[in-house]
mmCIF file of C-alpha atoms in Angstrom:
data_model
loop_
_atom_site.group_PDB
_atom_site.id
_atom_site.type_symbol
_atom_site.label_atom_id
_atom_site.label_comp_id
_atom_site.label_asym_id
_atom_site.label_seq_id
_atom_site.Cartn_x
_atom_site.Cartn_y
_atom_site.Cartn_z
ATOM 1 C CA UNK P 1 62.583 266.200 170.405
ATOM 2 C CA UNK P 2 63.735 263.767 173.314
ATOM 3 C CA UNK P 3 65.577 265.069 176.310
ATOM 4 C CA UNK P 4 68.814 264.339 177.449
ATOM 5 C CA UNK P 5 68.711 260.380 178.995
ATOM 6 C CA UNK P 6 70.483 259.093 182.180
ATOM 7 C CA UNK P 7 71.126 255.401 182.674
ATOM 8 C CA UNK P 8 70.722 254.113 185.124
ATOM 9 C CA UNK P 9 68.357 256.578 187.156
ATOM 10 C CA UNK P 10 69.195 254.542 190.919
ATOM 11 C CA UNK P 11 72.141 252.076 191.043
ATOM 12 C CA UNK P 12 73.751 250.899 195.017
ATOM 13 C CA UNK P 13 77.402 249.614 194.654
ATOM 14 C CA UNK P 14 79.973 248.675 197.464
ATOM 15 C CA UNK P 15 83.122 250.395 198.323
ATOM 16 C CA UNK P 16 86.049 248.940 195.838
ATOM 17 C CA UNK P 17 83.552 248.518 193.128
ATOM 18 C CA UNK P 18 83.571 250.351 189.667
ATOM 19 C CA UNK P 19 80.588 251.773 188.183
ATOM 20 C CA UNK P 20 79.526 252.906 184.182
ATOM 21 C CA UNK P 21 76.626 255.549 183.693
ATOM 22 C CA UNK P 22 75.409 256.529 180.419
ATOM 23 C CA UNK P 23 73.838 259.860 178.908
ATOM 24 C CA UNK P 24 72.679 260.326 176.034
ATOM 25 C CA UNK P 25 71.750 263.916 174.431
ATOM 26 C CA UNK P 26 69.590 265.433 172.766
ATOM 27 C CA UNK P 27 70.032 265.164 169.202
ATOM 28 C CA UNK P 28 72.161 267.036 166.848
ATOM 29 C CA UNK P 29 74.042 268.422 170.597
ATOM 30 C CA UNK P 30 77.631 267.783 170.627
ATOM 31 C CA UNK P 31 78.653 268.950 173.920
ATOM 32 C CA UNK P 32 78.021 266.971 176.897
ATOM 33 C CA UNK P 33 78.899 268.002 180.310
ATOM 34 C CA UNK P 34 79.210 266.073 183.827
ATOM 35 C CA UNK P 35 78.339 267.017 187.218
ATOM 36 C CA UNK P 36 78.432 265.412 190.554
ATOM 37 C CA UNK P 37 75.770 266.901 192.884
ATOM 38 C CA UNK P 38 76.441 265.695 196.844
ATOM 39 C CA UNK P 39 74.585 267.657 199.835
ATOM 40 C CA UNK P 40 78.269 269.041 200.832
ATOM 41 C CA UNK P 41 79.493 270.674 197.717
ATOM 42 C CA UNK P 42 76.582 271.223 196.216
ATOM 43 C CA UNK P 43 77.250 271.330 191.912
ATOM 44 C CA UNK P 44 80.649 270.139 191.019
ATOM 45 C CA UNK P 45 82.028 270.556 187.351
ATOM 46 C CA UNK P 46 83.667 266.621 186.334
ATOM 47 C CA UNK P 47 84.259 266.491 182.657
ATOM 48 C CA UNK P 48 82.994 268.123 179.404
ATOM 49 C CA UNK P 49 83.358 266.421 175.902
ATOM 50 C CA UNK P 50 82.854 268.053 172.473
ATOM 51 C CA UNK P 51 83.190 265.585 169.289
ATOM 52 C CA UNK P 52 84.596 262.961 171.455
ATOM 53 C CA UNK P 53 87.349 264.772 172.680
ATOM 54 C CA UNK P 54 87.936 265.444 176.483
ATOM 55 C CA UNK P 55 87.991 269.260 176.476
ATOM 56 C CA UNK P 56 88.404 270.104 180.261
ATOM 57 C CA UNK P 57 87.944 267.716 183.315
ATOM 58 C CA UNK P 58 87.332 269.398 186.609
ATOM 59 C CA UNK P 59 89.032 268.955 190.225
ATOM 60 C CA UNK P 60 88.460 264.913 190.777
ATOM 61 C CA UNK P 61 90.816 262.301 191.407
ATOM 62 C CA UNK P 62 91.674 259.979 188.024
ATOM 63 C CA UNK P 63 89.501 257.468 189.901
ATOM 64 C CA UNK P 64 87.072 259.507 187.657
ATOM 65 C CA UNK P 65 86.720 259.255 183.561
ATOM 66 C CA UNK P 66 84.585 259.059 180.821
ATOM 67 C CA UNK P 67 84.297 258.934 176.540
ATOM 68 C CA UNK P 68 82.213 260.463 174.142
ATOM 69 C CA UNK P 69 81.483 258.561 171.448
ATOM 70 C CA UNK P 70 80.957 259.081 167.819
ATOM 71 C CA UNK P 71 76.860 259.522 168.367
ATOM 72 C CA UNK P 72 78.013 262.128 171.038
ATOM 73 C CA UNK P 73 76.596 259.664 173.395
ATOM 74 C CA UNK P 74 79.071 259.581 176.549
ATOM 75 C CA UNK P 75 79.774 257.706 179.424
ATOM 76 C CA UNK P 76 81.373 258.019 182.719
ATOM 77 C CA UNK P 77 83.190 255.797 185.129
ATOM 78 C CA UNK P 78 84.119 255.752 188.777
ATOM 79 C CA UNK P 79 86.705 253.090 189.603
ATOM 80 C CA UNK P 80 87.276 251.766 193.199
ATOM 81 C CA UNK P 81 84.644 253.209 194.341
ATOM 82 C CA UNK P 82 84.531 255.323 197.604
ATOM 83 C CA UNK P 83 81.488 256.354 200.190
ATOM 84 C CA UNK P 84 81.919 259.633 199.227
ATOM 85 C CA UNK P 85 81.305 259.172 195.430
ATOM 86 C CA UNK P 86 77.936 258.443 196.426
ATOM 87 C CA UNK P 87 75.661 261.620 194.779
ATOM 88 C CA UNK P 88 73.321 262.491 192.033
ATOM 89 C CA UNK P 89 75.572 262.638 188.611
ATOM 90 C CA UNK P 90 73.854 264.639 186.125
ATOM 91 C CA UNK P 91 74.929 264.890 182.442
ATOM 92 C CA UNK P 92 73.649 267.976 180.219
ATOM 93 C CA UNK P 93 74.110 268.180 176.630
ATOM 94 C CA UNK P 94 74.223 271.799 174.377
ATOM 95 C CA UNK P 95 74.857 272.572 170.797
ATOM 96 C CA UNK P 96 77.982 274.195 171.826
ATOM 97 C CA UNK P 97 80.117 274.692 175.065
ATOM 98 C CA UNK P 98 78.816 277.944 176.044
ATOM 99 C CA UNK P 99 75.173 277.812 174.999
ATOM 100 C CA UNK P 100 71.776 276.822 177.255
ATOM 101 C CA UNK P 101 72.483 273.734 178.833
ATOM 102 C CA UNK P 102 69.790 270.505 178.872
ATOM 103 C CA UNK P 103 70.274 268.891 182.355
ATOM 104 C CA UNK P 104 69.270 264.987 182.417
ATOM 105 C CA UNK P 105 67.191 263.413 185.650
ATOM 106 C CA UNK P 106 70.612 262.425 187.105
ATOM 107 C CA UNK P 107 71.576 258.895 188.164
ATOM 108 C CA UNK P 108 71.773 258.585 191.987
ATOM 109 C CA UNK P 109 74.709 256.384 193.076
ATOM 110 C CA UNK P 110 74.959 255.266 196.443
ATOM 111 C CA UNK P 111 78.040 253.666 197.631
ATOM 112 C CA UNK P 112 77.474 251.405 201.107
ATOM 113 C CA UNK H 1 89.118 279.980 189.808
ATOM 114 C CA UNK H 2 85.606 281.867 189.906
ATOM 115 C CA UNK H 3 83.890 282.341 192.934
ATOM 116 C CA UNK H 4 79.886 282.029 192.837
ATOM 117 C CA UNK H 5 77.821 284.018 196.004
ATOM 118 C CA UNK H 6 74.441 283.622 195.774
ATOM 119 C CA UNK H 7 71.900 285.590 198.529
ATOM 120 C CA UNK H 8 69.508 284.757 200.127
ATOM 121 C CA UNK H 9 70.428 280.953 201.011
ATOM 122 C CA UNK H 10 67.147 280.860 202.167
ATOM 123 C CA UNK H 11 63.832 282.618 201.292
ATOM 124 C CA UNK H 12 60.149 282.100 202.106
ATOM 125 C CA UNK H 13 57.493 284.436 201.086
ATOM 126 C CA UNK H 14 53.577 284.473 200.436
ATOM 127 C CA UNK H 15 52.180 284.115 197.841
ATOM 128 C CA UNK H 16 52.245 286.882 195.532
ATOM 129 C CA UNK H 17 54.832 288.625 196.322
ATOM 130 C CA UNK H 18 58.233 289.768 194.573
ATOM 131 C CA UNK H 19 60.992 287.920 194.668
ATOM 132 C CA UNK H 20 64.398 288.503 193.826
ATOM 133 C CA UNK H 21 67.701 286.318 194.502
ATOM 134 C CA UNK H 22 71.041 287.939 193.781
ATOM 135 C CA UNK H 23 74.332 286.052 192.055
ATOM 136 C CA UNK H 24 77.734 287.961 192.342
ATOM 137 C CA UNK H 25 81.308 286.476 190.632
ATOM 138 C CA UNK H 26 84.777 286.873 191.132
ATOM 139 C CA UNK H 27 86.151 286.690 187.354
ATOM 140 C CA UNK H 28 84.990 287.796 184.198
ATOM 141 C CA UNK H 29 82.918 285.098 182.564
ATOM 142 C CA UNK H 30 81.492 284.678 179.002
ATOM 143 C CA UNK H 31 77.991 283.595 180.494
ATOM 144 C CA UNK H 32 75.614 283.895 183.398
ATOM 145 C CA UNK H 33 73.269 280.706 183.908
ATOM 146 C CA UNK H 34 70.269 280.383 186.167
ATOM 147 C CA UNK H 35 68.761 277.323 186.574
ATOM 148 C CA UNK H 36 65.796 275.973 188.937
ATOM 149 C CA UNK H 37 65.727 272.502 190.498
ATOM 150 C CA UNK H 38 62.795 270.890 192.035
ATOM 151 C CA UNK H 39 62.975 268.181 194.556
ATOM 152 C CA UNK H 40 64.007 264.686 192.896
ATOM 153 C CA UNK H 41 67.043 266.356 191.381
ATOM 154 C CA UNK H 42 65.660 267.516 187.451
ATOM 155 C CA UNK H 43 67.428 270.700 187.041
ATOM 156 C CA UNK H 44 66.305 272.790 184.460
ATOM 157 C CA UNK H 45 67.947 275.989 182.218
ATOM 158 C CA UNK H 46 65.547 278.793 182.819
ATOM 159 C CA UNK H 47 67.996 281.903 181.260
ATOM 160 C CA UNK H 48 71.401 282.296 179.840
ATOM 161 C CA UNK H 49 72.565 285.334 179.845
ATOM 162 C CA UNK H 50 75.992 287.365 178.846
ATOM 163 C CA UNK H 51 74.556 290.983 179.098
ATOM 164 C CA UNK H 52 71.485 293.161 179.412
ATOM 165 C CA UNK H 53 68.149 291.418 180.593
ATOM 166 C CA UNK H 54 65.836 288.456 179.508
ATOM 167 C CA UNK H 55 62.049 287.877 180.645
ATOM 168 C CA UNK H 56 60.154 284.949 180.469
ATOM 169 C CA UNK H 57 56.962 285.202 181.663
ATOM 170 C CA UNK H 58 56.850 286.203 185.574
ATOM 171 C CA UNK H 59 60.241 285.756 185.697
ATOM 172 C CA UNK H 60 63.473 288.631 184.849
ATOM 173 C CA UNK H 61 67.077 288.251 184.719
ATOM 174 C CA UNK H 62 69.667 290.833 184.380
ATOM 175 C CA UNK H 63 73.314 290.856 184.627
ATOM 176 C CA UNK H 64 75.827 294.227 185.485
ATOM 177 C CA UNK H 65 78.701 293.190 183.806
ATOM 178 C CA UNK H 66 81.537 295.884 185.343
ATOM 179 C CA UNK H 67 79.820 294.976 188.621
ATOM 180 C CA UNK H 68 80.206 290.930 188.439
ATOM 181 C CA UNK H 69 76.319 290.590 189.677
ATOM 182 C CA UNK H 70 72.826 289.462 188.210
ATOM 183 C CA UNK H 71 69.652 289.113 189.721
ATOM 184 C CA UNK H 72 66.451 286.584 189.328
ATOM 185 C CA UNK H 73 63.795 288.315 189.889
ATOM 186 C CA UNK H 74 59.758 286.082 190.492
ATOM 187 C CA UNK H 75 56.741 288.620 189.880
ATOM 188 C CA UNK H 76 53.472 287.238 191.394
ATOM 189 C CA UNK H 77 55.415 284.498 192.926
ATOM 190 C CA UNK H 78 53.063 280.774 193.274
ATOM 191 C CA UNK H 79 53.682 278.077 195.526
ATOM 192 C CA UNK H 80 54.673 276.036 192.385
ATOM 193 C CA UNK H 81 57.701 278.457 192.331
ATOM 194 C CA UNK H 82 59.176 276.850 195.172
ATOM 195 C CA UNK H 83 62.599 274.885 194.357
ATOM 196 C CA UNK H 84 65.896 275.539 194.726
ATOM 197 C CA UNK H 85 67.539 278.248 192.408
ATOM 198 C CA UNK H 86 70.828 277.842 191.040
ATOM 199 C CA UNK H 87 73.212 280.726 189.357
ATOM 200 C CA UNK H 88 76.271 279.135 187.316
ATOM 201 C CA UNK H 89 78.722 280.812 185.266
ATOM 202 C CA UNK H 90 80.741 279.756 182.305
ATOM 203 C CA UNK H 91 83.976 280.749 182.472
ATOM 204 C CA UNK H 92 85.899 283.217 180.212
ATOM 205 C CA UNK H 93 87.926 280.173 178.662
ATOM 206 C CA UNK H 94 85.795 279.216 175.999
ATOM 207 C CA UNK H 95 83.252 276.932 178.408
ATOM 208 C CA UNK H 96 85.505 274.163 178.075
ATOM 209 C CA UNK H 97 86.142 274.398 182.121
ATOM 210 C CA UNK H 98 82.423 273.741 182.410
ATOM 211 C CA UNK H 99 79.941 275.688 184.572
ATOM 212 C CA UNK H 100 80.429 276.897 188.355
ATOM 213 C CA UNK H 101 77.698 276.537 190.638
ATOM 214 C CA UNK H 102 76.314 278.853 193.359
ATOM 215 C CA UNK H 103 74.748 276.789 196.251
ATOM 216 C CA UNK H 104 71.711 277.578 195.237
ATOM 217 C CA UNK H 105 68.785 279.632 196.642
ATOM 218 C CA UNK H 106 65.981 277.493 198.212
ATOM 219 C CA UNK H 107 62.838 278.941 197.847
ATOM 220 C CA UNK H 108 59.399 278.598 199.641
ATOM 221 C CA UNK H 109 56.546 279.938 198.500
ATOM 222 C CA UNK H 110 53.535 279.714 200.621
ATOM 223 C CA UNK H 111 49.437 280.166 199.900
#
């Protein structure tokens, strides 16, 4: 069974810019979960969807969303973008909300 | 809000020896979660855990629930053990308010 899948892995934007990043789950999971990773906060709870509905968002400006959609495939997006976005974003995907969680490789956003 | 303490921050041992890292929380939770990241970022699930104690190999996890603390514990620890080691918790909502992280445990082991 394939893993959970992060596109792009690497991706360099400017500040003011929006950015889209993609995960896709391992099959048959409905739940998909997003972190933000940075060297200063360490693991930071963004957003976790379950049947394409936005179940709980963590503590991040509106500056930060994202959709499930109907192949439980989500996305995220970052708009006007900020030097301090910049950090790994991992997605994880389980068959429910609180079950073992499959982390993907991350994408690692750097804002300049 | 939970709070997640993790101890050591730090740890580097030889080869062989037992390890253990300690996770305590502020607020009752519906799951404990330790995970292990190497360098490059891929994190990966190594236990989930809501009571008792789970082995996998050389490695044990337990969890007191009255007492808000688990433990990771490395028997025969190998370099290839070294990463960072991460204790989460889902909260008692359901998991829809996501995981909290620890800040992780970084772990050296050398030959």
């Amino acid at each position: 069974k394939a893993g959970v899948t992060q596109t792009p892995r690497y991706l360099i934007k400017t500040r003011g810019q929006q950015v889209t990043l993609s995960c896709s789950p391992i099959s048959g999971h409905r739940s998909v979960s997003w972190y933000q990773q940075t060297p200063g906060q360490g693991l930071q709870f963004l957003f976790e969807y379950f049947s394409e509905t936005q179940r709980n968002k963590g503590n991040f400006p509106g500056r930060f969303s994202g959709r499930q959609f109907s192949n439980s495939r989500s996305e995220m997006n970052v708009s006007t973008l900020e030097l301090g976005d910049s950090a790994l974003y991992l997605c994880a995907s389980s068959l429910a909300a609180v079950d073992t969680q499959y982390f993907g490789p991350g994408t690692r956003l750097t804002v300049l | 809000k939970n709070e997640v303490e993790q101890s050591p921050q730090n740890l580097t041992a030889q080869e062989g020896e037992f390890i253990t890292i300690n996770c305590s929380y502020s607020v009752g939770i519906s799951a404990l979660h330790w995970l292990q990241q190497h360098p490059g970022g891929g994190i990966v699930s190594l236990f989930m855990l809501s009571s008792g104690k789970k082995k996998h190999g050389r490695l044990i996890a337990t969890i007191n629930i009255q007492e808000k603390h688990s433990s990771l514990h490395i028997t025969a620890s190998h370099p290839r053990d070294s990463a960072v080691y991460i204790c989460a918790v889902s909260g008692s909502g359901g998991g829809a308010d996501g995981l909290t992280f620890g800040k992780g445990t970084h772990l050296i082991i050398q030959p």
